[in-house]
Each structure stands twice: as C-alpha cells, then as structure tokens.
Tab-separated table of C-alpha atoms in Angstrom:
chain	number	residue	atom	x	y	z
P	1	UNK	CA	103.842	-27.930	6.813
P	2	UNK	CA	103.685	-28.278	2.830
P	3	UNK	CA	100.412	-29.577	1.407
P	4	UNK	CA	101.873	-31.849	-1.001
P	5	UNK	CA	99.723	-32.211	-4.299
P	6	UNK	CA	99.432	-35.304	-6.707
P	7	UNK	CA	98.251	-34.484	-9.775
P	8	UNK	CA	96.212	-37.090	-12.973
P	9	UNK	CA	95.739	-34.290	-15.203
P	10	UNK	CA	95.365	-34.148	-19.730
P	11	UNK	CA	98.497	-34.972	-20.728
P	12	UNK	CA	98.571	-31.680	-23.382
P	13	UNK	CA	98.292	-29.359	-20.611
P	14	UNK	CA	99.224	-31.203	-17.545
P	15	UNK	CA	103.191	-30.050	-17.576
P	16	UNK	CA	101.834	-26.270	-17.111
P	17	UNK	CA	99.491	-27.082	-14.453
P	18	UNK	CA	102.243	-28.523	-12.459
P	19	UNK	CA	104.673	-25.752	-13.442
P	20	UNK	CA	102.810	-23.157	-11.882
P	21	UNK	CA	101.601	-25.580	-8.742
P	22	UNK	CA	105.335	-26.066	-8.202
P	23	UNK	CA	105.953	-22.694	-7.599
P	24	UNK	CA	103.423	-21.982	-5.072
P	25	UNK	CA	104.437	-21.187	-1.338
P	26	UNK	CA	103.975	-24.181	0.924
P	27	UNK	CA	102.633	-26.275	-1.723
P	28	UNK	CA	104.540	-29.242	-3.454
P	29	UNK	CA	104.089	-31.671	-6.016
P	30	UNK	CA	104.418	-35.455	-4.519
P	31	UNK	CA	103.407	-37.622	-8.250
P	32	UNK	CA	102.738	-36.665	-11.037
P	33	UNK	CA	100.168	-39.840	-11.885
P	34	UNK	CA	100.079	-41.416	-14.993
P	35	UNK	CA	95.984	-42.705	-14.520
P	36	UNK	CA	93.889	-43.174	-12.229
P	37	UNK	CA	94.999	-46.410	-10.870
P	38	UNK	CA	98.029	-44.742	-10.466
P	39	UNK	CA	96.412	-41.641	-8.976
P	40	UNK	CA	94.245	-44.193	-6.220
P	41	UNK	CA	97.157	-46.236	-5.358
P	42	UNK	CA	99.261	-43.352	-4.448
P	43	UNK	CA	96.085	-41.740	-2.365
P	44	UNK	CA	96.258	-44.774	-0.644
P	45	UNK	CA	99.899	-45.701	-0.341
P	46	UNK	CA	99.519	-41.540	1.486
P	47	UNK	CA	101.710	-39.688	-0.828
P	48	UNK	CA	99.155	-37.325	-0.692
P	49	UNK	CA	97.201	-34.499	0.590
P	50	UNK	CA	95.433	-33.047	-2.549
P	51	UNK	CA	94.343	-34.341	-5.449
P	52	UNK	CA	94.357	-32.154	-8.436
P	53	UNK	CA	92.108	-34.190	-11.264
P	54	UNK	CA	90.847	-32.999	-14.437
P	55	UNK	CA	87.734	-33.826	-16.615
P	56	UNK	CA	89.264	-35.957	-19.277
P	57	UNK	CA	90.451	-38.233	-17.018
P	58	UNK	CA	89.706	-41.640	-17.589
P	59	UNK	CA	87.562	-44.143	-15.522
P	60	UNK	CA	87.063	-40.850	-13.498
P	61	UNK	CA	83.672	-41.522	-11.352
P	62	UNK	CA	81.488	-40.983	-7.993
P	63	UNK	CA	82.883	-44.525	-6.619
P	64	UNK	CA	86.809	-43.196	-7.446
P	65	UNK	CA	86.123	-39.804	-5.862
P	66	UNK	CA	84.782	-41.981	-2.796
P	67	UNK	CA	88.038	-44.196	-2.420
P	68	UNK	CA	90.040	-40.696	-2.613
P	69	UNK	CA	87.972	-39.214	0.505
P	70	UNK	CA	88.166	-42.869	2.079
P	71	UNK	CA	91.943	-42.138	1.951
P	72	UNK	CA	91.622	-38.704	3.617
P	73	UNK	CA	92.827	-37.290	0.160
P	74	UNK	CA	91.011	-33.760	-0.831
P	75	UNK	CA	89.763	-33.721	-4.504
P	76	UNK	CA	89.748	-30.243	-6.669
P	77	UNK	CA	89.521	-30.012	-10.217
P	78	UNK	CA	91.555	-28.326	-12.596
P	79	UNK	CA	91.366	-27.202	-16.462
P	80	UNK	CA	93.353	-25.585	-19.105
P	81	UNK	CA	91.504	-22.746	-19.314
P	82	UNK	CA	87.951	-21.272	-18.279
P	83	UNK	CA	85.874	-23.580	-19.693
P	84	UNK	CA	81.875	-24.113	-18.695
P	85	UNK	CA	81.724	-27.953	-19.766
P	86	UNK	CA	84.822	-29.505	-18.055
P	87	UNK	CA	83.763	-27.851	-14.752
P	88	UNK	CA	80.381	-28.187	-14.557
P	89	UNK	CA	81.122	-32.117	-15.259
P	90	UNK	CA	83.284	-32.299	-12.302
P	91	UNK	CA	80.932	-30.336	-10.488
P	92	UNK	CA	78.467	-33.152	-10.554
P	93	UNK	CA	80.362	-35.529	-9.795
P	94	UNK	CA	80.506	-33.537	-6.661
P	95	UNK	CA	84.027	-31.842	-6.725
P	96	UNK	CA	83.177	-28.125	-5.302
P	97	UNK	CA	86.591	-27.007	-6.234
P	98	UNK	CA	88.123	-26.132	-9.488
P	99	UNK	CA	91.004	-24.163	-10.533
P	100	UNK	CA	92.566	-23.668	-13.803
P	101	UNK	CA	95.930	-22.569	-15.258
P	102	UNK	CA	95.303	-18.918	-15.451
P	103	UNK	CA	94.095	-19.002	-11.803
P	104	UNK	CA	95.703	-16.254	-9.862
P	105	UNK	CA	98.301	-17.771	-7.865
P	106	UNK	CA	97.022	-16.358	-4.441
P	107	UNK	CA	94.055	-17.969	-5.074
P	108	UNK	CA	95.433	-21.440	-5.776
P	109	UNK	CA	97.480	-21.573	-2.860
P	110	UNK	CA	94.036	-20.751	-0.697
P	111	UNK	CA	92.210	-23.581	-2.887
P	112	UNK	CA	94.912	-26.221	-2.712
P	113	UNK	CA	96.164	-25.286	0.987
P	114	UNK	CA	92.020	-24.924	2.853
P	115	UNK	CA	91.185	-28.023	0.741
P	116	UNK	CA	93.875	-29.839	2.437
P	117	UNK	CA	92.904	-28.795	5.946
P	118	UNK	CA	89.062	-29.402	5.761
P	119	UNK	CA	88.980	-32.040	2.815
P	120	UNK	CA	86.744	-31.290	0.210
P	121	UNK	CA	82.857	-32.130	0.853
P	122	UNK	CA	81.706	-35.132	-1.013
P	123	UNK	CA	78.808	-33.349	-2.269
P	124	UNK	CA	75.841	-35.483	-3.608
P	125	UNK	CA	75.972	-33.639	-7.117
P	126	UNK	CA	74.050	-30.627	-8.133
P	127	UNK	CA	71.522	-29.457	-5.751
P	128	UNK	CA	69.123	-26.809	-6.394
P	129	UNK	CA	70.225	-23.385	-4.698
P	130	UNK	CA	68.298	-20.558	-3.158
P	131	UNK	CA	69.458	-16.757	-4.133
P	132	UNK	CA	70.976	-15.514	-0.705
P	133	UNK	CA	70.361	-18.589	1.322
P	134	UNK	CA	72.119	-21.710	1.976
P	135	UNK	CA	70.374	-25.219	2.127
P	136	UNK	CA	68.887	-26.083	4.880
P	137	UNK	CA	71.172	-28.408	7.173
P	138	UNK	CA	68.331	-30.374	8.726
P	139	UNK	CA	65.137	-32.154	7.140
P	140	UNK	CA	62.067	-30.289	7.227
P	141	UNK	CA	58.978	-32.313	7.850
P	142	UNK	CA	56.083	-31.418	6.187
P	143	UNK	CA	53.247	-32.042	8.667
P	144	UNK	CA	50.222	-29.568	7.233
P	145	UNK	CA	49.529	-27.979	3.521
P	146	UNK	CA	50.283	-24.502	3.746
P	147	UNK	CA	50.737	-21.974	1.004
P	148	UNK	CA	54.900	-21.753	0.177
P	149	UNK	CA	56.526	-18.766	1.615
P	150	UNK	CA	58.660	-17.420	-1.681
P	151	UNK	CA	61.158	-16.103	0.965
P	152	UNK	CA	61.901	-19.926	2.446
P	153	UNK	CA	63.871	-22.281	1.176
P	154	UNK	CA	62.230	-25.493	-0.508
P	155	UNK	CA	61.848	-28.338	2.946
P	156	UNK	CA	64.384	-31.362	2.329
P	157	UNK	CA	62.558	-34.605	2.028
P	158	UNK	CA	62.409	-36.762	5.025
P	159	UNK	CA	64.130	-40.398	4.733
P	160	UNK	CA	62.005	-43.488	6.088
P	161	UNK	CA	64.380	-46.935	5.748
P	162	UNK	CA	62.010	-49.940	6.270
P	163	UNK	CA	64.840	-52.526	7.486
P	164	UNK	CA	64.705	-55.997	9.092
P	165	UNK	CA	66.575	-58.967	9.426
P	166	UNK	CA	67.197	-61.963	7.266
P	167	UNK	CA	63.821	-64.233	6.605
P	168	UNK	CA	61.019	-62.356	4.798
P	169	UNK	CA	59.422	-60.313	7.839
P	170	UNK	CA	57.650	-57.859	5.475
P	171	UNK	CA	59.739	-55.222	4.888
P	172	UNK	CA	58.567	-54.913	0.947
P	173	UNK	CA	55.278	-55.114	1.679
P	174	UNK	CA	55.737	-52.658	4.338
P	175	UNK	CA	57.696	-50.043	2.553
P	176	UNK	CA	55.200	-50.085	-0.668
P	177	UNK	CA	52.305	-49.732	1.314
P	178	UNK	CA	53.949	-47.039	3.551
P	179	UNK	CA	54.517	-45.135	0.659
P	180	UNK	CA	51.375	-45.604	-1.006
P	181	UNK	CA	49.251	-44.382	2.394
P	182	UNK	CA	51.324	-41.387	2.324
P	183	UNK	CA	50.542	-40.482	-0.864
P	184	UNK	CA	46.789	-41.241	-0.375
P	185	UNK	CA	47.385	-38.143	2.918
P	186	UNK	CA	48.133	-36.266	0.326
P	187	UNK	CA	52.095	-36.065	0.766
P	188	UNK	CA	54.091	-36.782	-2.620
P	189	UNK	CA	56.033	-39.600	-1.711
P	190	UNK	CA	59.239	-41.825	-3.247
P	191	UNK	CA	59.938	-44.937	-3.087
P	192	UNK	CA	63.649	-46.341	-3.715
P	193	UNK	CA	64.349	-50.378	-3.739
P	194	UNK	CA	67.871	-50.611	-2.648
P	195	UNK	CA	67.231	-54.112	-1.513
P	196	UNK	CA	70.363	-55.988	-3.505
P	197	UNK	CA	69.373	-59.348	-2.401
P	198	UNK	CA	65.957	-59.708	-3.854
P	199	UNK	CA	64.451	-56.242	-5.136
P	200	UNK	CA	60.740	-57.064	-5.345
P	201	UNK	CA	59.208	-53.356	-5.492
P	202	UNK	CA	58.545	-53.884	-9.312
P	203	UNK	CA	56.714	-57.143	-8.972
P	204	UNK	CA	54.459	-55.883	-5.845
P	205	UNK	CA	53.573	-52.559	-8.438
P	206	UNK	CA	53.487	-54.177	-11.320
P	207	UNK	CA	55.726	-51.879	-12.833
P	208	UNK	CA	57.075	-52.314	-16.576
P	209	UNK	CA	60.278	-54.694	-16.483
P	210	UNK	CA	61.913	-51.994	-18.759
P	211	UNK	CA	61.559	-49.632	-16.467
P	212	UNK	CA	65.162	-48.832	-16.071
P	213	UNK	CA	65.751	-47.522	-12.005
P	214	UNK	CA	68.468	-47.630	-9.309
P	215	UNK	CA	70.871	-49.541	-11.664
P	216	UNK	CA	70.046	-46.375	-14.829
P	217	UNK	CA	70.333	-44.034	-11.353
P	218	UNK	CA	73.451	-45.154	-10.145
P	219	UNK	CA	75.025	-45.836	-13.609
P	220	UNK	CA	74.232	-41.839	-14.081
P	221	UNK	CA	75.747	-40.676	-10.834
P	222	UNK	CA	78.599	-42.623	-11.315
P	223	UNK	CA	79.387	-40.724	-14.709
P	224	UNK	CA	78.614	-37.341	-13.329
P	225	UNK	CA	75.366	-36.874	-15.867
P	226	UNK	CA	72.842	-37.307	-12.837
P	227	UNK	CA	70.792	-34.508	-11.641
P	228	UNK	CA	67.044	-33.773	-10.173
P	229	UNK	CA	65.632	-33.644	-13.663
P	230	UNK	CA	67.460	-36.838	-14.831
P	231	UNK	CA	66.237	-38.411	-11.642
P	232	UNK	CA	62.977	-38.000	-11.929
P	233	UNK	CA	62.619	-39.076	-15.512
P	234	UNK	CA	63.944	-42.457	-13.803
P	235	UNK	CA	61.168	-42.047	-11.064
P	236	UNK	CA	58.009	-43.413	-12.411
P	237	UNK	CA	54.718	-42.366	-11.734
P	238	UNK	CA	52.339	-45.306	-10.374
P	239	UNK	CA	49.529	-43.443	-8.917
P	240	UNK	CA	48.573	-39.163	-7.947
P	241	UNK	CA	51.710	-37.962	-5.774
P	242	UNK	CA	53.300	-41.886	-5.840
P	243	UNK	CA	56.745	-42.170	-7.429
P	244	UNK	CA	58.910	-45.483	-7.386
P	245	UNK	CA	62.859	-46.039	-8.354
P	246	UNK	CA	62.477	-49.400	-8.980
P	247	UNK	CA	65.373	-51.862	-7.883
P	248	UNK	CA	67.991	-53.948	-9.687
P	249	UNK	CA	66.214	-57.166	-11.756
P	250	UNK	CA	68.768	-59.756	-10.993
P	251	UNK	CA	70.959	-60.211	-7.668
P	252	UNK	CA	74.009	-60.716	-9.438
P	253	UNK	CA	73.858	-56.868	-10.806
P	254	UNK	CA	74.373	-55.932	-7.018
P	255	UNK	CA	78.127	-54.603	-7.779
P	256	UNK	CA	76.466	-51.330	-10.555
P	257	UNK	CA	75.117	-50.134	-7.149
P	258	UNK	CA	77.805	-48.316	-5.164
P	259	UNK	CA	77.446	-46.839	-1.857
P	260	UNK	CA	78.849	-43.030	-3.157
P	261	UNK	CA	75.794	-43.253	-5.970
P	262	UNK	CA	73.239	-44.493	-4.151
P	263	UNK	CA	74.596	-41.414	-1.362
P	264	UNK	CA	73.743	-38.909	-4.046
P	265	UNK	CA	70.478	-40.598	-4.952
P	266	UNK	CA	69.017	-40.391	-1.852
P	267	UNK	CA	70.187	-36.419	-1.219
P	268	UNK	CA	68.632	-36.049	-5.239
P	269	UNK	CA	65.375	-37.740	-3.646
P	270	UNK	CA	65.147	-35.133	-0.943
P	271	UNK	CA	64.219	-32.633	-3.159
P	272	UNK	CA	61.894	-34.735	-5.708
P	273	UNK	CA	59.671	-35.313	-2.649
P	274	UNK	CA	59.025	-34.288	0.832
P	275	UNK	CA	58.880	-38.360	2.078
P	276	UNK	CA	61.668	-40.887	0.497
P	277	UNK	CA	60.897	-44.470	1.549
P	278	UNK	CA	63.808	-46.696	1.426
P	279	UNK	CA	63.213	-50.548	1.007
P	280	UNK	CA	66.194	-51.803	2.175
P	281	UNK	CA	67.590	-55.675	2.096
P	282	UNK	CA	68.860	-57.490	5.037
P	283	UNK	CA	72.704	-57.454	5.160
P	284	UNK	CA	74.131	-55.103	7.246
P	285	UNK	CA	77.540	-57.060	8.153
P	286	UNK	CA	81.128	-56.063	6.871
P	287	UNK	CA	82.566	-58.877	4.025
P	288	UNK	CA	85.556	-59.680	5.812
P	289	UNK	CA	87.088	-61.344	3.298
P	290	UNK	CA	86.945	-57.494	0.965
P	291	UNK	CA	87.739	-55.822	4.461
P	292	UNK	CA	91.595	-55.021	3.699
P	293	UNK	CA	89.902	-53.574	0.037
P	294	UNK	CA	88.672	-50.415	0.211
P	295	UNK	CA	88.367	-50.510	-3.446
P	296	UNK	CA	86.478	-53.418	-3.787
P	297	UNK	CA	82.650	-53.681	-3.663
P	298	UNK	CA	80.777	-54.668	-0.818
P	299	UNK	CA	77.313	-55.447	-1.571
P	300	UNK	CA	75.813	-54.385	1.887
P	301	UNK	CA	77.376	-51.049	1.852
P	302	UNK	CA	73.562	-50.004	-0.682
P	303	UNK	CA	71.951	-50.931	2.625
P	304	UNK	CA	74.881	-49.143	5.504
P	305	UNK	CA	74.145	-46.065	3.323
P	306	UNK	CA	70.592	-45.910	3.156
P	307	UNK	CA	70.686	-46.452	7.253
P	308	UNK	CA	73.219	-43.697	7.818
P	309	UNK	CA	71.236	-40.948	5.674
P	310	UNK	CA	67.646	-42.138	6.736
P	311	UNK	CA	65.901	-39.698	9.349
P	312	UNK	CA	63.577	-42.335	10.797
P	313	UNK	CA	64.118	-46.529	10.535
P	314	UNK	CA	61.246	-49.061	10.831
P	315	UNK	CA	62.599	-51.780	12.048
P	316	UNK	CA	60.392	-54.536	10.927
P	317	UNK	CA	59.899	-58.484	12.568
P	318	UNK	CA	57.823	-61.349	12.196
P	319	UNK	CA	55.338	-62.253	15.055
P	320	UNK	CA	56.966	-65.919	15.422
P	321	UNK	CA	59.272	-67.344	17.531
P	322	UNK	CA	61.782	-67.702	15.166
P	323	UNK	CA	61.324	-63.790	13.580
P	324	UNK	CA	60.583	-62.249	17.502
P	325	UNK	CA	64.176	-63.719	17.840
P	326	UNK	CA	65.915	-62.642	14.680
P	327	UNK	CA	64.419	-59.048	15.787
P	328	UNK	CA	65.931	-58.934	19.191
P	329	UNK	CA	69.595	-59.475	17.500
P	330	UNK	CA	69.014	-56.953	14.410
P	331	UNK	CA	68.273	-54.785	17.205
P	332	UNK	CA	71.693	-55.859	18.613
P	333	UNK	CA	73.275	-54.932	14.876
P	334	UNK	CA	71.839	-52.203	14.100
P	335	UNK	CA	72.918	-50.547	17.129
P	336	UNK	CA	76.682	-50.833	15.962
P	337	UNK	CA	76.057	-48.919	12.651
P	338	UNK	CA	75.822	-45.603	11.507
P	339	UNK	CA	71.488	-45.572	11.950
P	340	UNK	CA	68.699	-43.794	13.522
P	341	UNK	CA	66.773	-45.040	17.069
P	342	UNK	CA	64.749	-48.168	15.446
P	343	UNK	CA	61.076	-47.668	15.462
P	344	UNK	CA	59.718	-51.483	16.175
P	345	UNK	CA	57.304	-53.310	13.629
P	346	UNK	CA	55.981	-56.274	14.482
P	347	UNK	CA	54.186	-57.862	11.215
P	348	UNK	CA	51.764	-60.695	10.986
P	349	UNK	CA	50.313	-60.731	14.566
P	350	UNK	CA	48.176	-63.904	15.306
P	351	UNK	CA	47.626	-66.216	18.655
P	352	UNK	CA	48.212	-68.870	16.424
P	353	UNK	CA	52.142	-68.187	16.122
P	354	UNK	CA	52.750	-66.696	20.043
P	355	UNK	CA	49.814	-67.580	21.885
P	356	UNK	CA	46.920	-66.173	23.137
P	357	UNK	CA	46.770	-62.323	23.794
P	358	UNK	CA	50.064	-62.037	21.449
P	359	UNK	CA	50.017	-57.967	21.092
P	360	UNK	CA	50.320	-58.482	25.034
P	361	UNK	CA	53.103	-61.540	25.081
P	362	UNK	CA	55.194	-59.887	22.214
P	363	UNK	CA	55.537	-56.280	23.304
P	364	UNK	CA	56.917	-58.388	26.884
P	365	UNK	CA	59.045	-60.279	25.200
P	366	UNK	CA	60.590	-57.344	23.026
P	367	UNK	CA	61.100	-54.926	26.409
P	368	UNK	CA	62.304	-57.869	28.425
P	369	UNK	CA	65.031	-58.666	25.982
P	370	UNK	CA	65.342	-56.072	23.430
P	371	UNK	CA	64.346	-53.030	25.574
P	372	UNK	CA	62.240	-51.999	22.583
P	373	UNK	CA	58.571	-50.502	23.855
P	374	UNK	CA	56.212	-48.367	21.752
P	375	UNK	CA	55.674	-51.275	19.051
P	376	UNK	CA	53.892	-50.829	15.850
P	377	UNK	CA	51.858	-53.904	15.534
P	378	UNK	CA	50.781	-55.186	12.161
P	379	UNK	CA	47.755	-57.962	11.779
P	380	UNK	CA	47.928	-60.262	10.171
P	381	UNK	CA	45.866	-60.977	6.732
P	382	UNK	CA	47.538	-62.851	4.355
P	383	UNK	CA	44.541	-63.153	2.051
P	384	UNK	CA	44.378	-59.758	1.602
P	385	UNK	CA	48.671	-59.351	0.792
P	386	UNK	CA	47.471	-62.478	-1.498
P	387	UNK	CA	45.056	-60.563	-3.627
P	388	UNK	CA	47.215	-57.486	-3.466
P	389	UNK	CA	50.398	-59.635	-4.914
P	390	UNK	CA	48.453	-61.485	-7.249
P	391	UNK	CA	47.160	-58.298	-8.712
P	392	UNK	CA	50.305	-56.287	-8.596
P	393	UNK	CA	48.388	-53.750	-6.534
P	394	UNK	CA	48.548	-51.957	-2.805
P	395	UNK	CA	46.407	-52.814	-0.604
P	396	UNK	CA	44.383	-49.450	-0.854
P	397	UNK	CA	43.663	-50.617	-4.158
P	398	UNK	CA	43.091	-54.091	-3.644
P	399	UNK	CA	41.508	-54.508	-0.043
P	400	UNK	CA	40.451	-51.147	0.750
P	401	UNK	CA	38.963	-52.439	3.745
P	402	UNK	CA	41.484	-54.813	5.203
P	403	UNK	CA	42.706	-54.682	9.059
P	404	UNK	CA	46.448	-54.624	7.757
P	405	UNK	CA	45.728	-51.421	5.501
P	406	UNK	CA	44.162	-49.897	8.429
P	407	UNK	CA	46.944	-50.233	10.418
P	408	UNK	CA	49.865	-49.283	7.813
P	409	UNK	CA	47.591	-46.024	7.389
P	410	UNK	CA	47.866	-45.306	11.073
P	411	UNK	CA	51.271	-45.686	10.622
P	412	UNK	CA	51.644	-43.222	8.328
P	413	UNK	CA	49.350	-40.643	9.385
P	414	UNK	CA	51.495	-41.194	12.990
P	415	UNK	CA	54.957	-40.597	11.066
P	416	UNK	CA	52.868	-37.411	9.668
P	417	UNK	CA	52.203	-36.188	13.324
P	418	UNK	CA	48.345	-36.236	12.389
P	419	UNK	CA	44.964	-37.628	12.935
P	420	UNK	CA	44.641	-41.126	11.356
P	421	UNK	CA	41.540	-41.283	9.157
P	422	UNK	CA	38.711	-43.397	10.195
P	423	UNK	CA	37.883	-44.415	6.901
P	424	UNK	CA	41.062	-44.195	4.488
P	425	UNK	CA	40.508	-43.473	0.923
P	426	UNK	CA	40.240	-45.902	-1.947
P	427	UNK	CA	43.488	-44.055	-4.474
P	428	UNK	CA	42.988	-43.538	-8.143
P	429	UNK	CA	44.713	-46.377	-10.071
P	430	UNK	CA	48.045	-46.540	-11.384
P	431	UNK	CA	49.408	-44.455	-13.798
P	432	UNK	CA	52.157	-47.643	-15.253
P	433	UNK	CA	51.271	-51.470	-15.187
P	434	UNK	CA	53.061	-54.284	-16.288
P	435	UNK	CA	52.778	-55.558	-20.079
C-alpha cells in the first residue's frame, strides 16, 4: 500500500521537493497544501499519511504538530538544502525526522515509508543525550546521596501531581509545602502551577508578579525556542535546592497553556530536578460542547496532562462532610483518566467537622465507600496556614513547629522511602520576594 504524502512546504523550493517525492516507489503525493490550515484540515479530513512540513512555515507550532498526531498523521521535516538552523528549529519543536532535497532517494523512501508505519514520536523537544546510551525509559528515584557514576545516565525526575476536587481542599497549600520539605531533605525540587482556574503558587511564595512562568514556558515551547537552559531561566529560585514555575496571573489566559506545551514542560522538568511537583486545578471533565473540535482548546486538558505524565498523584480532600464526599466521587473520576493509583490526603482533620475520633470515622468512611485505605492524614491548623499566607512564606519558615508541617514532612520523607526527621529543619529564606 502507497504511503501517500501531503506536503506545506516554502513556496521557492517546494515544487522540487515534491518532484523528487513523486518519484519515489510506493510513495505518493495526496495535496500539495497551500498553509497550514490547509495542511490540518486535510490531516483531518484523512488525505493523509505523512506530513512533510518545513521551517518557514507559518503558524507552525507544538499545539499544530499535536492536532497532526491527534489525526494519526506522521510529521517529518524537510529543507532545501543541509542547513543547521531550519532543522534544529524543527527539531525542537519535536519533529525527529528531517529530510532535504538532496537526500538520497533510498533514504527518503525509508524516512517517509517507517514514519508512516510507526508515526513519528511527539518528542518533548531537545533532551539532553548520553554518548552511547539511550535515555532512560523509566523514572529513577533518587532515594540516598551518592557520588554520580560518570558511566550512568543522569536519573529522570520523578512527577508528584497534588490533585483534588472542586472546593478548596488544600491542594496549593499542599503542593508548596510538599515541595518545600523536599527541598529542606536535601532533594532539589520543582514546583509547576498548572492550576488554570485559580493559580495561587505566586501569592503563597510571594514571588515577583513579573515573574514571567508557565504562560513565558508554554509561549516558548509552542515556538520551538524552549529548551533545559531556557527553562530554567523561567524557574525561579525561592530558597537552597527550591525552584517554582509560577502559574498563569489571570484565569482568562487559560487558552496560552496547551496540553502539547505543558507535555514538553514537564519532560524539560525531569531533568532540571530529580522531584517535579505539579499543582494541579480541579477540572478533569471533557467540554462537550469543544468535543467534535479537536482543534479547539480545552482548558482541562493542562490538568489531563499533568495526570497522565505524573509518577505518583496525591489525591487531596477536606475532612468535612461535604469534602469526604466530593473525595469519594474524584476518586470515581479519576479512575476513568489516563492517571496513576491515587495516594489519599485527607486535609484539615478535626472532631469538630466529623466527630469524635475522626482519623478513625474518616479512614471508615473512605474504605467503606471509596475503597481507599492507607490515608495520609493532615491536621488541621489554620492559624499556622494563616501566618504562613499572610507572610507569603512555607510553613518551615513561618511555623517551624506546627503539627501540619510535621506531618507534610512525613509525607515527604515517606515519598523519599526514608526516615522522617524528628525535628525538621528551619530552611534558609528565600532567594525572590514580592515588591
């Protein structure tokens, strides 16, 4: 069977390029497309096997490249000529093929003919590369400090999501102090607000409002210019070993975050640290109304990503009748999306909302209809989250001494796989504070 070829290619050149791709065994040309609109709609109307796409082309991004693969269309690029810049553009922008007019024909029939049988990988831009090896296929978890082995291949960070449903159960509070007790163990840590609802990362840090973040991140990816370095000029520094992408500063910018960028940022975050901790907002539905659109934005897909590249998910719930019951149906919806085993958080435990002995009545309630057991339970001690807001500090730095602290840092010394300390440290203040 002929792998037919459309092609969106510089307009100097492109009657060459489809010259010689017309004259290739079992290959065909299907459309020769004028744009890309005209290159996406024929993807989709299936016209299409390959898509041969060049660096000049305009309105050419991460998000179009992800409509292409979402309509089982293979993506390699293609130049005039030789050229270094065109290439390694496309390359970023995570095409892994590229062929060019002079390209010996055997070799463009192998490109054009295996890229339409195993569709080209949707890479997540430039990665770093080891001489000799490839990349490790599974995340490494750094448990213990050893001394690097120059032979090995640098670990892949390990994703946390912090996710819960609708009504304010904690999950900012828990992701920022997460990351912050990691760091204090001593392991360099991440933290990414991909919350589109109500981003809130930057207040709880008091981090700069300029500070540019996920929006600067995903504008970058989009446009092929993103890589580690760029990334982590976009991560600031708050405190020793504590970096934070900070998250969009109005709800309504929710559409500059697409799913394909926010893929690569979290693979780019993998190798700026060995923990990413993703604060993610509440939606996890499909719009129904955009369903029939695979072009068109969905503003919960920033969330259905982070869940579907995470390695471990806190699923986090208030300790109240009406948050124990929003928990036992996220459970319920989470379970029909792409998503690791939910690890249970129950936050703000107190008699006063569930009765007396509540660590004993909620973890009943939660295996009788939920089946959840193993629960992380969180006090609760809103005067010290108070005094931590108001100051635009964690709670290491604020209430070094509080119960909820001292359970967060159990937390994280039990994602670590390690002793939790009797006595966690006090950090070194921040690095960046709000003008």
């Amino acid at each position: 069977m002929a792998t037919t070829v459309l092609t969106a290619l510089g307009h100097d050149w492109e009657g060459r390029m489809v010259e010689v791709v017309g004259q290739l065994p079992g290959v065909t040309v299907g459309r020769r497309c004028v744009d890309l609109a005209d290159l996406l709609a024929a993807a989709s109307a299936g016209l299409g096997d390959v898509a041969l796409v060049s660096a000049d082309l305009r309105g050419l991004d991460r998000d179009a490249l992800a409509h292409l693969r979402a309509a089982g269309v293979a993506v390699v690029g293609a130049g005039p000529d030789g050229q270094e810049a065109p290439e390694r553009h496309l390359r970023q922008l995570g095409i892994e093929r590229y062929v060019h007019v002079g390209t010996p024909r055997e070799d463009l029939v192998d490109v054009l003919t295996s890229a339409a049988v195993t569709g080209a990988p949707f890479a997540g831009g430039e990665q770093e590369t080891w001489p000799g090896e490839d990349p490790p296929t599974a995340p490494i978890v750094p448990v213990t400090e050893a001394t690097p082995d120059p032979q090995e291949p640098p670990a892949r960070g390990r994703i946390i999501a912090v996710w819960g449903p609708t009504g304010a159960p904690g999950r900012s509070t828990l992701a920022v102090n997460l990351a912050s007790e990691l760091a204090a163990l001593g392991r360099p840590v991440v933290l990414v607000d991909l919350d589109t609802y109500g981003a809130a990362v930057a207040q709880l840090l008091s981090v700069l409002d300029e500070a540019p973040g996920i929006a600067a991140a995903a504008r970058a990816s989009e446009l092929g210019t993103l890589d580690l370095p760029a990334l982590a000029r976009l991560a600031v520094e708050v405190s020793p070993r504590f970096r934070v992408v900070t998250g969009i500063p109005t709800p309504s910018r929710w559409p500059e975050v697409r799913a394909a960028a926010v893929e690569q940022i979290i693979e780019l975050c993998r190798s700026l640290a060995p923990f990413v901790v993703l604060d993610c907002g509440f939606g996890i539905e499909d719009d129904e109304e955009l369903s029939y659109d695979t072009t068109a934005p969905r503003r919960n897909a920033t969330t259905l990503t982070a869940l579907a590249e995470a390695d471990e998910l806190l699923l986090v719930g208030a300790a109240d009748p009406v948050g124990l019951q929003r928990m036992v149906r996220a459970v319920q919806a989470v379970g029909q999306v792409a998503s690791p085993t939910p690890r249970p958080v129950v936050n703000r435990l107190r008699a006063g909302s569930v009765g007396p002995d509540p660590r004993r009545r909620v973890a009943e309630s939660m295996e009788r209809f939920a089946g959840l057991e193993d629960i992380t339970f969180l006090p609760d001690d809103q005067a010290s989250v108070d005094a931590a807001v108001l100051a635009g500090h964690t709670l290491a730095e604020a209430a070094p001494g509080s119960p909820l602290r001292a359970a967060i840092a159990g937390l994280a010394a039990d994602l670590l796989g390690v002793a939790a300390p009797s006595a966690p440290a006090r950090p070194r203040r921040r690095l960046l504070r709000r003008a």
